[in-house]
Amino acid sequence: MSAQLPSTARSLPFALLRAREGVMVSARAMLADTGVTEQQWRVLRVLAEFGAMDSQTLANRTCLLMPSLTRMTTTLRGKGLISQQRDSLDRRRHINAITQEGQQVIDDNADRVFELVSTFQAILGEDGYEQILDLLARLDAGAPR
């Protein structure tokens, strides 16, 4: 007889999915007014924080598959929110950068992002908020590949 599976109420994958949805409800409400999707927002946030980068690095930092990122960067370029150039040393690589218009989307919504963070800190407590981020980082770094 095999061991009984844990209850879905105590399953880490299920708990993470439920928590993601709980967090994203508020984020989606904010994004509804921006004209960008959740994934497009991630691309803009990463480029705003880290600066220009190649597509592979951007895909990794935004947790997007390369085909999805390729479609997304095409859309974001069309909206004037990012620019993309071929790498001068390796013409196969594309370097992506946020434009002034893209940075404006981030800046225009910074107060709402801070409100969301404050809400989650109020729910978890500031220490709990930092602790959960640290614990999730440990899972990311230690996840079996």
Short mmCIF file of N, CA, C and O in Angstrom, two decimals:
data_model
loop_
_atom_site.label_atom_id
_atom_site.label_comp_id
_atom_site.label_asym_id
_atom_site.label_seq_id
_atom_site.Cartn_x
_atom_site.Cartn_y
_atom_site.Cartn_z
N MET A 1 0.85 -1.18 0.00
CA MET A 1 0.00 0.00 0.00
C MET A 1 0.89 1.24 0.00
O MET A 1 1.85 1.33 0.75
N SER A 2 0.59 2.19 -0.84
CA SER A 2 1.41 3.39 -0.92
C SER A 2 0.98 4.42 0.11
O SER A 2 -0.14 4.39 0.62
N ALA A 3 1.89 5.32 0.41
CA ALA A 3 1.61 6.38 1.38
C ALA A 3 0.51 7.29 0.84
O ALA A 3 0.39 7.50 -0.36
N GLN A 4 -0.28 7.81 1.76
CA GLN A 4 -1.36 8.71 1.37
C GLN A 4 -0.79 10.07 1.01
O GLN A 4 0.08 10.59 1.71
N LEU A 5 -1.27 10.63 -0.08
CA LEU A 5 -0.85 11.96 -0.50
C LEU A 5 -1.31 12.99 0.52
O LEU A 5 -2.37 12.83 1.12
N PRO A 6 -0.53 14.07 0.68
CA PRO A 6 -0.98 15.12 1.61
C PRO A 6 -2.26 15.77 1.09
O PRO A 6 -2.51 15.81 -0.11
N SER A 7 -3.04 16.26 2.01
CA SER A 7 -4.26 16.99 1.65
C SER A 7 -3.88 18.16 0.76
O SER A 7 -2.83 18.79 0.95
N THR A 8 -4.73 18.47 -0.19
CA THR A 8 -4.44 19.64 -1.04
C THR A 8 -4.42 20.92 -0.22
O THR A 8 -3.79 21.90 -0.62
N ALA A 9 -5.06 20.92 0.95
CA ALA A 9 -5.02 22.09 1.84
C ALA A 9 -3.63 22.27 2.44
O ALA A 9 -3.28 23.38 2.86
N ARG A 10 -2.83 21.19 2.48
CA ARG A 10 -1.47 21.26 3.06
C ARG A 10 -0.41 20.91 2.02
O ARG A 10 0.70 20.53 2.35
N SER A 11 -0.75 21.04 0.76
CA SER A 11 0.18 20.76 -0.34
C SER A 11 0.87 22.06 -0.74
O SER A 11 0.20 23.06 -1.03
N LEU A 12 2.19 22.05 -0.75
CA LEU A 12 2.94 23.26 -1.09
C LEU A 12 2.58 23.79 -2.48
O LEU A 12 2.30 24.99 -2.63
N PRO A 13 2.55 22.97 -3.52
CA PRO A 13 2.18 23.51 -4.83
C PRO A 13 0.79 24.15 -4.84
O PRO A 13 0.61 25.24 -5.40
N PHE A 14 -0.18 23.50 -4.20
CA PHE A 14 -1.52 24.07 -4.14
C PHE A 14 -1.52 25.37 -3.33
O PHE A 14 -2.16 26.35 -3.71
N ALA A 15 -0.81 25.38 -2.21
CA ALA A 15 -0.76 26.57 -1.36
C ALA A 15 -0.12 27.74 -2.11
O ALA A 15 -0.59 28.88 -2.00
N LEU A 16 0.93 27.46 -2.86
CA LEU A 16 1.59 28.52 -3.63
C LEU A 16 0.66 29.07 -4.71
O LEU A 16 0.60 30.29 -4.94
N LEU A 17 -0.08 28.19 -5.36
CA LEU A 17 -1.03 28.65 -6.39
C LEU A 17 -2.14 29.50 -5.77
O LEU A 17 -2.51 30.55 -6.32
N ARG A 18 -2.67 29.04 -4.63
CA ARG A 18 -3.72 29.84 -3.96
C ARG A 18 -3.18 31.19 -3.52
O ARG A 18 -3.85 32.23 -3.67
N ALA A 19 -1.97 31.20 -2.97
CA ALA A 19 -1.36 32.46 -2.52
C ALA A 19 -1.11 33.38 -3.71
O ALA A 19 -1.36 34.59 -3.63
N ARG A 20 -0.62 32.83 -4.81
CA ARG A 20 -0.38 33.65 -6.01
C ARG A 20 -1.68 34.31 -6.46
O ARG A 20 -1.70 35.50 -6.76
N GLU A 21 -2.76 33.53 -6.50
CA GLU A 21 -4.03 34.10 -6.91
C GLU A 21 -4.50 35.18 -5.93
O GLU A 21 -5.02 36.20 -6.34
N GLY A 22 -4.29 34.94 -4.64
CA GLY A 22 -4.66 35.94 -3.64
C GLY A 22 -3.89 37.25 -3.81
O GLY A 22 -4.45 38.34 -3.67
N VAL A 23 -2.63 37.13 -4.15
CA VAL A 23 -1.79 38.31 -4.38
C VAL A 23 -2.17 38.98 -5.70
O VAL A 23 -2.29 40.21 -5.78
N MET A 24 -2.39 38.18 -6.72
CA MET A 24 -2.61 38.73 -8.05
C MET A 24 -3.97 39.39 -8.23
O MET A 24 -4.13 40.23 -9.11
N VAL A 25 -4.94 39.07 -7.39
CA VAL A 25 -6.24 39.75 -7.49
C VAL A 25 -6.04 41.25 -7.37
O VAL A 25 -6.55 42.03 -8.17
N SER A 26 -5.27 41.67 -6.37
CA SER A 26 -5.01 43.10 -6.17
C SER A 26 -4.15 43.66 -7.28
O SER A 26 -4.36 44.78 -7.75
N ALA A 27 -3.15 42.89 -7.70
CA ALA A 27 -2.26 43.36 -8.76
C ALA A 27 -3.01 43.52 -10.08
O ALA A 27 -2.79 44.48 -10.81
N ARG A 28 -3.91 42.59 -10.36
CA ARG A 28 -4.69 42.68 -11.61
C ARG A 28 -5.57 43.92 -11.62
O ARG A 28 -5.74 44.55 -12.66
N ALA A 29 -6.12 44.26 -10.47
CA ALA A 29 -6.95 45.48 -10.40
C ALA A 29 -6.11 46.70 -10.75
O ALA A 29 -6.56 47.59 -11.47
N MET A 30 -4.88 46.75 -10.24
CA MET A 30 -3.98 47.85 -10.56
C MET A 30 -3.64 47.85 -12.05
O MET A 30 -3.68 48.88 -12.72
N LEU A 31 -3.30 46.67 -12.58
CA LEU A 31 -2.86 46.57 -13.97
C LEU A 31 -3.97 46.87 -14.97
O LEU A 31 -3.69 47.28 -16.09
N ALA A 32 -5.22 46.70 -14.56
CA ALA A 32 -6.34 46.96 -15.47
C ALA A 32 -6.30 48.38 -16.02
O ALA A 32 -6.72 48.63 -17.15
N ASP A 33 -5.76 49.30 -15.25
CA ASP A 33 -5.70 50.70 -15.67
C ASP A 33 -4.42 51.07 -16.42
O ASP A 33 -4.29 52.18 -16.90
N THR A 34 -3.46 50.14 -16.50
CA THR A 34 -2.16 50.48 -17.09
C THR A 34 -2.08 50.24 -18.58
O THR A 34 -1.21 50.79 -19.25
N GLY A 35 -2.94 49.36 -19.11
CA GLY A 35 -2.84 49.00 -20.52
C GLY A 35 -1.81 47.93 -20.79
O GLY A 35 -1.49 47.67 -21.95
N VAL A 36 -1.26 47.32 -19.74
CA VAL A 36 -0.31 46.23 -19.92
C VAL A 36 -0.78 45.01 -19.14
O VAL A 36 -1.48 45.13 -18.14
N THR A 37 -0.37 43.85 -19.59
CA THR A 37 -0.73 42.59 -18.93
C THR A 37 0.23 42.33 -17.77
O THR A 37 1.25 43.02 -17.62
N GLU A 38 -0.09 41.30 -16.99
CA GLU A 38 0.79 40.91 -15.88
C GLU A 38 2.21 40.62 -16.38
O GLU A 38 3.19 41.07 -15.80
N GLN A 39 2.30 39.86 -17.46
CA GLN A 39 3.59 39.48 -17.99
C GLN A 39 4.33 40.69 -18.56
O GLN A 39 5.56 40.82 -18.38
N GLN A 40 3.63 41.57 -19.25
CA GLN A 40 4.25 42.78 -19.77
C GLN A 40 4.75 43.66 -18.63
O GLN A 40 5.83 44.24 -18.72
N TRP A 41 3.99 43.73 -17.55
CA TRP A 41 4.41 44.50 -16.36
C TRP A 41 5.72 43.92 -15.81
O TRP A 41 6.62 44.66 -15.47
N ARG A 42 5.81 42.59 -15.76
CA ARG A 42 7.04 41.97 -15.26
C ARG A 42 8.23 42.36 -16.13
O ARG A 42 9.31 42.66 -15.61
N VAL A 43 8.05 42.37 -17.44
CA VAL A 43 9.13 42.75 -18.34
C VAL A 43 9.54 44.20 -18.07
O VAL A 43 10.74 44.50 -17.93
N LEU A 44 8.57 45.09 -17.97
CA LEU A 44 8.89 46.50 -17.71
C LEU A 44 9.58 46.67 -16.36
O LEU A 44 10.57 47.41 -16.25
N ARG A 45 9.08 45.98 -15.33
CA ARG A 45 9.68 46.10 -13.98
C ARG A 45 11.13 45.63 -13.97
O ARG A 45 12.00 46.27 -13.39
N VAL A 46 11.40 44.50 -14.62
CA VAL A 46 12.76 43.97 -14.64
C VAL A 46 13.69 44.91 -15.40
O VAL A 46 14.80 45.21 -14.95
N LEU A 47 13.25 45.40 -16.55
CA LEU A 47 14.09 46.33 -17.32
C LEU A 47 14.29 47.64 -16.56
O LEU A 47 15.38 48.23 -16.61
N ALA A 48 13.27 48.11 -15.86
CA ALA A 48 13.40 49.34 -15.08
C ALA A 48 14.38 49.15 -13.94
O ALA A 48 15.16 50.05 -13.61
N GLU A 49 14.37 47.97 -13.32
CA GLU A 49 15.23 47.72 -12.17
C GLU A 49 16.67 47.40 -12.56
O GLU A 49 17.62 47.90 -11.94
N PHE A 50 16.85 46.58 -13.59
CA PHE A 50 18.19 46.08 -13.91
C PHE A 50 18.83 46.72 -15.15
O PHE A 50 20.00 46.51 -15.40
N GLY A 51 18.05 47.46 -15.93
CA GLY A 51 18.60 48.07 -17.13
C GLY A 51 18.53 47.13 -18.32
O GLY A 51 17.96 46.04 -18.25
N ALA A 52 19.12 47.56 -19.42
CA ALA A 52 19.07 46.81 -20.66
C ALA A 52 19.70 45.43 -20.48
O ALA A 52 20.67 45.27 -19.75
N MET A 53 19.11 44.44 -21.17
CA MET A 53 19.65 43.08 -21.08
C MET A 53 19.21 42.27 -22.29
O MET A 53 18.25 42.63 -22.98
N ASP A 54 19.93 41.18 -22.51
CA ASP A 54 19.60 40.30 -23.63
C ASP A 54 18.31 39.53 -23.32
O ASP A 54 17.89 39.42 -22.17
N SER A 55 17.72 39.01 -24.36
CA SER A 55 16.41 38.36 -24.24
C SER A 55 16.45 37.13 -23.35
O SER A 55 15.50 36.87 -22.60
N GLN A 56 17.52 36.34 -23.40
CA GLN A 56 17.58 35.14 -22.58
C GLN A 56 17.60 35.50 -21.09
O GLN A 56 16.90 34.90 -20.28
N THR A 57 18.40 36.49 -20.73
CA THR A 57 18.45 36.94 -19.34
C THR A 57 17.09 37.50 -18.91
O THR A 57 16.60 37.21 -17.82
N LEU A 58 16.48 38.26 -19.79
CA LEU A 58 15.16 38.83 -19.51
C LEU A 58 14.12 37.73 -19.31
O LEU A 58 13.30 37.79 -18.38
N ALA A 59 14.15 36.71 -20.15
CA ALA A 59 13.21 35.59 -20.00
C ALA A 59 13.40 34.91 -18.65
O ALA A 59 12.43 34.62 -17.95
N ASN A 60 14.65 34.70 -18.25
CA ASN A 60 14.92 34.07 -16.96
C ASN A 60 14.44 34.92 -15.80
O ASN A 60 13.83 34.42 -14.87
N ARG A 61 14.72 36.21 -15.84
CA ARG A 61 14.36 37.10 -14.72
C ARG A 61 12.87 37.36 -14.62
O ARG A 61 12.38 37.73 -13.56
N THR A 62 12.14 37.18 -15.72
CA THR A 62 10.70 37.42 -15.70
C THR A 62 9.90 36.11 -15.63
O THR A 62 8.67 36.14 -15.64
N CYS A 63 10.60 34.99 -15.57
CA CYS A 63 9.95 33.66 -15.50
C CYS A 63 9.04 33.44 -16.70
O CYS A 63 7.91 32.96 -16.57
N LEU A 64 9.53 33.81 -17.88
CA LEU A 64 8.77 33.62 -19.11
C LEU A 64 9.54 32.70 -20.05
O LEU A 64 10.77 32.73 -20.08
N LEU A 65 8.81 31.91 -20.80
CA LEU A 65 9.43 31.11 -21.84
C LEU A 65 9.80 32.02 -23.00
O LEU A 65 9.12 33.02 -23.26
N MET A 66 10.86 31.68 -23.71
CA MET A 66 11.35 32.53 -24.79
C MET A 66 10.29 32.83 -25.86
O MET A 66 10.18 33.99 -26.27
N PRO A 67 9.48 31.85 -26.31
CA PRO A 67 8.46 32.21 -27.31
C PRO A 67 7.46 33.25 -26.79
O PRO A 67 7.06 34.16 -27.52
N SER A 68 7.09 33.14 -25.51
CA SER A 68 6.18 34.13 -24.92
C SER A 68 6.85 35.49 -24.84
O SER A 68 6.24 36.51 -25.14
N LEU A 69 8.11 35.50 -24.42
CA LEU A 69 8.84 36.77 -24.32
C LEU A 69 8.97 37.41 -25.70
O LEU A 69 8.81 38.63 -25.82
N THR A 70 9.23 36.63 -26.72
CA THR A 70 9.37 37.17 -28.07
C THR A 70 8.09 37.88 -28.50
O THR A 70 8.13 39.00 -29.01
N ARG A 71 6.94 37.23 -28.27
CA ARG A 71 5.65 37.87 -28.61
C ARG A 71 5.45 39.14 -27.77
O ARG A 71 4.98 40.17 -28.27
N MET A 72 5.81 39.05 -26.50
CA MET A 72 5.62 40.17 -25.60
C MET A 72 6.47 41.37 -25.98
O MET A 72 6.01 42.51 -25.94
N THR A 73 7.74 41.12 -26.31
CA THR A 73 8.61 42.24 -26.68
C THR A 73 8.14 42.88 -27.98
O THR A 73 8.24 44.10 -28.12
N THR A 74 7.60 42.09 -28.88
CA THR A 74 7.04 42.67 -30.10
C THR A 74 5.89 43.61 -29.76
O THR A 74 5.81 44.74 -30.28
N THR A 75 5.00 43.17 -28.88
CA THR A 75 3.87 44.01 -28.46
C THR A 75 4.35 45.26 -27.73
O THR A 75 3.88 46.37 -28.01
N LEU A 76 5.30 45.10 -26.79
CA LEU A 76 5.80 46.24 -26.03
C LEU A 76 6.55 47.24 -26.92
O LEU A 76 6.45 48.45 -26.70
N ARG A 77 7.26 46.73 -27.91
CA ARG A 77 7.91 47.65 -28.88
C ARG A 77 6.85 48.42 -29.65
O ARG A 77 6.99 49.63 -29.88
N GLY A 78 5.79 47.72 -30.06
CA GLY A 78 4.70 48.37 -30.79
C GLY A 78 4.02 49.46 -29.99
O GLY A 78 3.55 50.46 -30.54
N LYS A 79 3.97 49.28 -28.67
CA LYS A 79 3.38 50.29 -27.78
C LYS A 79 4.39 51.39 -27.44
O LYS A 79 4.03 52.35 -26.75
N GLY A 80 5.64 51.23 -27.86
CA GLY A 80 6.67 52.22 -27.56
C GLY A 80 7.19 52.14 -26.13
O GLY A 80 7.80 53.09 -25.64
N LEU A 81 6.98 51.00 -25.45
CA LEU A 81 7.37 50.88 -24.05
C LEU A 81 8.76 50.29 -23.85
O LEU A 81 9.36 50.46 -22.79
N ILE A 82 9.25 49.58 -24.86
CA ILE A 82 10.63 49.09 -24.83
C ILE A 82 11.26 49.31 -26.19
O ILE A 82 10.56 49.51 -27.19
N SER A 83 12.58 49.26 -26.21
CA SER A 83 13.31 49.26 -27.47
C SER A 83 14.11 47.96 -27.52
O SER A 83 14.36 47.33 -26.49
N GLN A 84 14.48 47.58 -28.73
CA GLN A 84 15.24 46.35 -28.90
C GLN A 84 16.24 46.56 -30.02
O GLN A 84 15.89 47.08 -31.08
N GLN A 85 17.47 46.18 -29.73
CA GLN A 85 18.53 46.29 -30.74
C GLN A 85 19.32 44.99 -30.78
O GLN A 85 19.40 44.28 -29.78
N ARG A 86 19.91 44.72 -31.93
CA ARG A 86 20.79 43.56 -32.02
C ARG A 86 22.09 43.88 -31.31
O ARG A 86 22.58 45.00 -31.36
N ASP A 87 22.62 42.88 -30.64
CA ASP A 87 23.90 43.01 -29.95
C ASP A 87 24.98 43.27 -31.01
O ASP A 87 25.02 42.60 -32.03
N SER A 88 25.84 44.23 -30.76
CA SER A 88 26.88 44.58 -31.74
C SER A 88 27.92 43.48 -31.90
O SER A 88 28.54 43.35 -32.95
N LEU A 89 28.12 42.65 -30.86
CA LEU A 89 29.11 41.58 -30.92
C LEU A 89 28.52 40.25 -31.39
O LEU A 89 29.19 39.45 -32.03
N ASP A 90 27.28 40.00 -31.06
CA ASP A 90 26.61 38.75 -31.44
C ASP A 90 25.26 39.12 -32.04
O ASP A 90 24.30 39.37 -31.33
N ARG A 91 25.19 39.15 -33.35
CA ARG A 91 24.00 39.62 -34.06
C ARG A 91 22.77 38.74 -33.82
O ARG A 91 21.67 39.11 -34.15
N ARG A 92 22.96 37.55 -33.23
CA ARG A 92 21.82 36.69 -32.93
C ARG A 92 21.10 37.15 -31.66
O ARG A 92 19.95 36.80 -31.45
N ARG A 93 21.79 37.89 -30.81
CA ARG A 93 21.21 38.34 -29.53
C ARG A 93 20.52 39.68 -29.69
O ARG A 93 20.98 40.54 -30.43
N HIS A 94 19.41 39.83 -28.96
CA HIS A 94 18.70 41.11 -28.91
C HIS A 94 18.88 41.71 -27.52
O HIS A 94 18.77 41.01 -26.52
N ILE A 95 19.13 43.00 -27.48
CA ILE A 95 19.24 43.73 -26.22
C ILE A 95 17.97 44.55 -26.06
O ILE A 95 17.61 45.35 -26.94
N ASN A 96 17.28 44.34 -24.95
CA ASN A 96 16.01 45.02 -24.66
C ASN A 96 16.25 46.12 -23.62
O ASN A 96 16.99 45.91 -22.67
N ALA A 97 15.57 47.23 -23.80
CA ALA A 97 15.67 48.33 -22.84
C ALA A 97 14.31 48.99 -22.70
O ALA A 97 13.53 49.05 -23.66
N ILE A 98 14.04 49.47 -21.51
CA ILE A 98 12.79 50.20 -21.28
C ILE A 98 12.94 51.60 -21.88
O ILE A 98 14.01 52.20 -21.82
N THR A 99 11.88 52.10 -22.49
CA THR A 99 11.89 53.45 -23.03
C THR A 99 11.40 54.43 -21.96
O THR A 99 10.92 54.02 -20.90
N GLN A 100 11.47 55.69 -22.27
CA GLN A 100 10.95 56.70 -21.37
C GLN A 100 9.46 56.49 -21.13
O GLN A 100 8.97 56.63 -20.01
N GLU A 101 8.74 56.11 -22.18
CA GLU A 101 7.30 55.84 -22.06
C GLU A 101 7.05 54.64 -21.16
O GLU A 101 6.11 54.63 -20.35
N GLY A 102 7.88 53.61 -21.30
CA GLY A 102 7.75 52.44 -20.44
C GLY A 102 8.03 52.77 -18.99
O GLY A 102 7.32 52.32 -18.09
N GLN A 103 9.06 53.56 -18.76
CA GLN A 103 9.39 53.98 -17.40
C GLN A 103 8.26 54.82 -16.82
O GLN A 103 7.97 54.73 -15.62
N GLN A 104 7.58 55.58 -17.66
CA GLN A 104 6.45 56.39 -17.19
C GLN A 104 5.31 55.51 -16.69
O GLN A 104 4.67 55.84 -15.69
N VAL A 105 5.08 54.37 -17.34
CA VAL A 105 4.06 53.43 -16.87
C VAL A 105 4.41 52.96 -15.47
O VAL A 105 3.55 52.91 -14.58
N ILE A 106 5.68 52.63 -15.24
CA ILE A 106 6.13 52.20 -13.91
C ILE A 106 5.96 53.35 -12.91
O ILE A 106 5.38 53.17 -11.83
N ASP A 107 6.45 54.52 -13.27
CA ASP A 107 6.39 55.67 -12.37
C ASP A 107 4.95 56.07 -12.02
O ASP A 107 4.65 56.38 -10.87
N ASP A 108 4.07 56.02 -13.02
CA ASP A 108 2.67 56.40 -12.81
C ASP A 108 1.96 55.45 -11.84
O ASP A 108 0.94 55.82 -11.26
N ASN A 109 2.49 54.24 -11.68
CA ASN A 109 1.83 53.24 -10.85
C ASN A 109 2.61 52.91 -9.58
O ASN A 109 2.21 52.02 -8.82
N ALA A 110 3.70 53.61 -9.33
CA ALA A 110 4.54 53.33 -8.16
C ALA A 110 3.76 53.45 -6.86
O ALA A 110 3.89 52.59 -5.98
N ASP A 111 2.94 54.46 -6.72
CA ASP A 111 2.17 54.63 -5.48
C ASP A 111 1.23 53.45 -5.25
O ASP A 111 1.08 52.98 -4.12
N ARG A 112 0.63 52.94 -6.31
CA ARG A 112 -0.27 51.79 -6.17
C ARG A 112 0.50 50.54 -5.80
O ARG A 112 0.02 49.71 -5.03
N VAL A 113 1.71 50.39 -6.33
CA VAL A 113 2.56 49.25 -5.96
C VAL A 113 2.90 49.34 -4.48
O VAL A 113 2.83 48.34 -3.75
N PHE A 114 3.29 50.52 -4.02
CA PHE A 114 3.61 50.70 -2.60
C PHE A 114 2.40 50.40 -1.72
O PHE A 114 2.54 49.82 -0.64
N GLU A 115 1.20 50.76 -2.18
CA GLU A 115 -0.02 50.44 -1.44
C GLU A 115 -0.23 48.94 -1.34
O GLU A 115 -0.60 48.42 -0.28
N LEU A 116 0.02 48.22 -2.44
CA LEU A 116 -0.11 46.77 -2.42
C LEU A 116 0.88 46.15 -1.44
O LEU A 116 0.52 45.27 -0.65
N VAL A 117 2.12 46.61 -1.48
CA VAL A 117 3.13 46.10 -0.55
C VAL A 117 2.70 46.37 0.88
O VAL A 117 2.78 45.49 1.75
N SER A 118 2.21 47.57 1.14
CA SER A 118 1.76 47.92 2.49
C SER A 118 0.61 47.03 2.94
O SER A 118 0.54 46.63 4.11
N THR A 119 -0.29 46.72 2.03
CA THR A 119 -1.41 45.83 2.36
C THR A 119 -0.90 44.45 2.76
O THR A 119 -1.33 43.88 3.77
N PHE A 120 0.03 43.90 1.98
CA PHE A 120 0.57 42.58 2.29
C PHE A 120 1.39 42.60 3.58
O PHE A 120 1.36 41.65 4.37
N GLN A 121 2.09 43.71 3.82
CA GLN A 121 2.84 43.83 5.09
C GLN A 121 1.88 43.91 6.27
O GLN A 121 2.16 43.37 7.34
N ALA A 122 0.74 44.55 6.08
CA ALA A 122 -0.25 44.62 7.16
C ALA A 122 -0.84 43.24 7.44
O ALA A 122 -1.07 42.89 8.60
N ILE A 123 -1.06 42.46 6.40
CA ILE A 123 -1.61 41.11 6.58
C ILE A 123 -0.60 40.19 7.26
O ILE A 123 -0.93 39.45 8.18
N LEU A 124 0.65 40.26 6.82
CA LEU A 124 1.69 39.34 7.30
C LEU A 124 2.55 39.89 8.42
O LEU A 124 3.27 39.14 9.06
N GLY A 125 2.49 41.21 8.62
CA GLY A 125 3.45 41.88 9.49
C GLY A 125 4.72 42.10 8.68
O GLY A 125 5.02 41.34 7.76
N GLU A 126 5.45 43.16 9.01
CA GLU A 126 6.65 43.46 8.22
C GLU A 126 7.66 42.32 8.28
O GLU A 126 8.26 41.95 7.27
N ASP A 127 7.86 41.74 9.48
CA ASP A 127 8.79 40.63 9.60
C ASP A 127 8.31 39.41 8.82
O ASP A 127 9.09 38.73 8.15
N GLY A 128 7.02 39.13 8.90
CA GLY A 128 6.45 38.00 8.17
C GLY A 128 6.57 38.18 6.67
O GLY A 128 6.84 37.23 5.93
N TYR A 129 6.38 39.42 6.23
CA TYR A 129 6.51 39.75 4.80
C TYR A 129 7.94 39.44 4.33
O TYR A 129 8.13 38.76 3.32
N GLU A 130 8.91 39.91 5.08
CA GLU A 130 10.32 39.65 4.71
C GLU A 130 10.65 38.17 4.82
O GLU A 130 11.37 37.61 3.99
N GLN A 131 10.10 37.52 5.83
CA GLN A 131 10.36 36.10 6.03
C GLN A 131 9.81 35.26 4.88
O GLN A 131 10.49 34.36 4.39
N ILE A 132 8.60 35.57 4.44
CA ILE A 132 8.04 34.78 3.34
C ILE A 132 8.84 34.98 2.06
O ILE A 132 9.07 34.04 1.30
N LEU A 133 9.31 36.20 1.82
CA LEU A 133 10.15 36.44 0.65
C LEU A 133 11.45 35.64 0.75
O LEU A 133 11.90 35.04 -0.24
N ASP A 134 12.04 35.60 1.94
CA ASP A 134 13.27 34.84 2.14
C ASP A 134 13.03 33.34 1.95
O ASP A 134 13.84 32.65 1.32
N LEU A 135 11.93 32.83 2.49
CA LEU A 135 11.62 31.41 2.34
C LEU A 135 11.36 31.04 0.88
O LEU A 135 11.84 30.00 0.40
N LEU A 136 10.65 31.88 0.17
CA LEU A 136 10.40 31.62 -1.25
C LEU A 136 11.69 31.67 -2.05
O LEU A 136 11.88 30.87 -2.98
N ALA A 137 12.59 32.56 -1.70
CA ALA A 137 13.89 32.62 -2.37
C ALA A 137 14.67 31.33 -2.15
O ALA A 137 15.36 30.84 -3.05
N ARG A 138 14.57 30.76 -0.95
CA ARG A 138 15.24 29.50 -0.67
C ARG A 138 14.66 28.38 -1.54
O ARG A 138 15.41 27.53 -2.04
N LEU A 139 13.37 28.37 -1.72
CA LEU A 139 12.75 27.36 -2.59
C LEU A 139 13.21 27.53 -4.03
O LEU A 139 13.49 26.55 -4.72
N ASP A 140 13.28 28.77 -4.48
CA ASP A 140 13.72 29.04 -5.85
C ASP A 140 15.15 28.57 -6.05
O ASP A 140 15.46 27.90 -7.03
N ALA A 141 16.01 28.88 -5.12
CA ALA A 141 17.43 28.51 -5.26
C ALA A 141 17.63 27.01 -5.08
O ALA A 141 18.53 26.43 -5.68
N GLY A 142 16.79 26.37 -4.28
CA GLY A 142 16.98 24.96 -3.97
C GLY A 142 16.07 24.02 -4.75
O GLY A 142 16.09 22.82 -4.51
N ALA A 143 15.30 24.57 -5.67
CA ALA A 143 14.35 23.73 -6.39
C ALA A 143 15.09 22.71 -7.24
O ALA A 143 16.06 23.04 -7.90
N PRO A 144 14.62 21.47 -7.22
CA PRO A 144 15.25 20.46 -8.08
C PRO A 144 15.05 20.85 -9.54
O PRO A 144 13.99 21.32 -9.93
N ARG A 145 16.05 20.67 -10.32
CA ARG A 145 15.99 21.04 -11.74
C ARG A 145 16.01 19.80 -12.60
O ARG A 145 16.60 18.86 -12.43
#
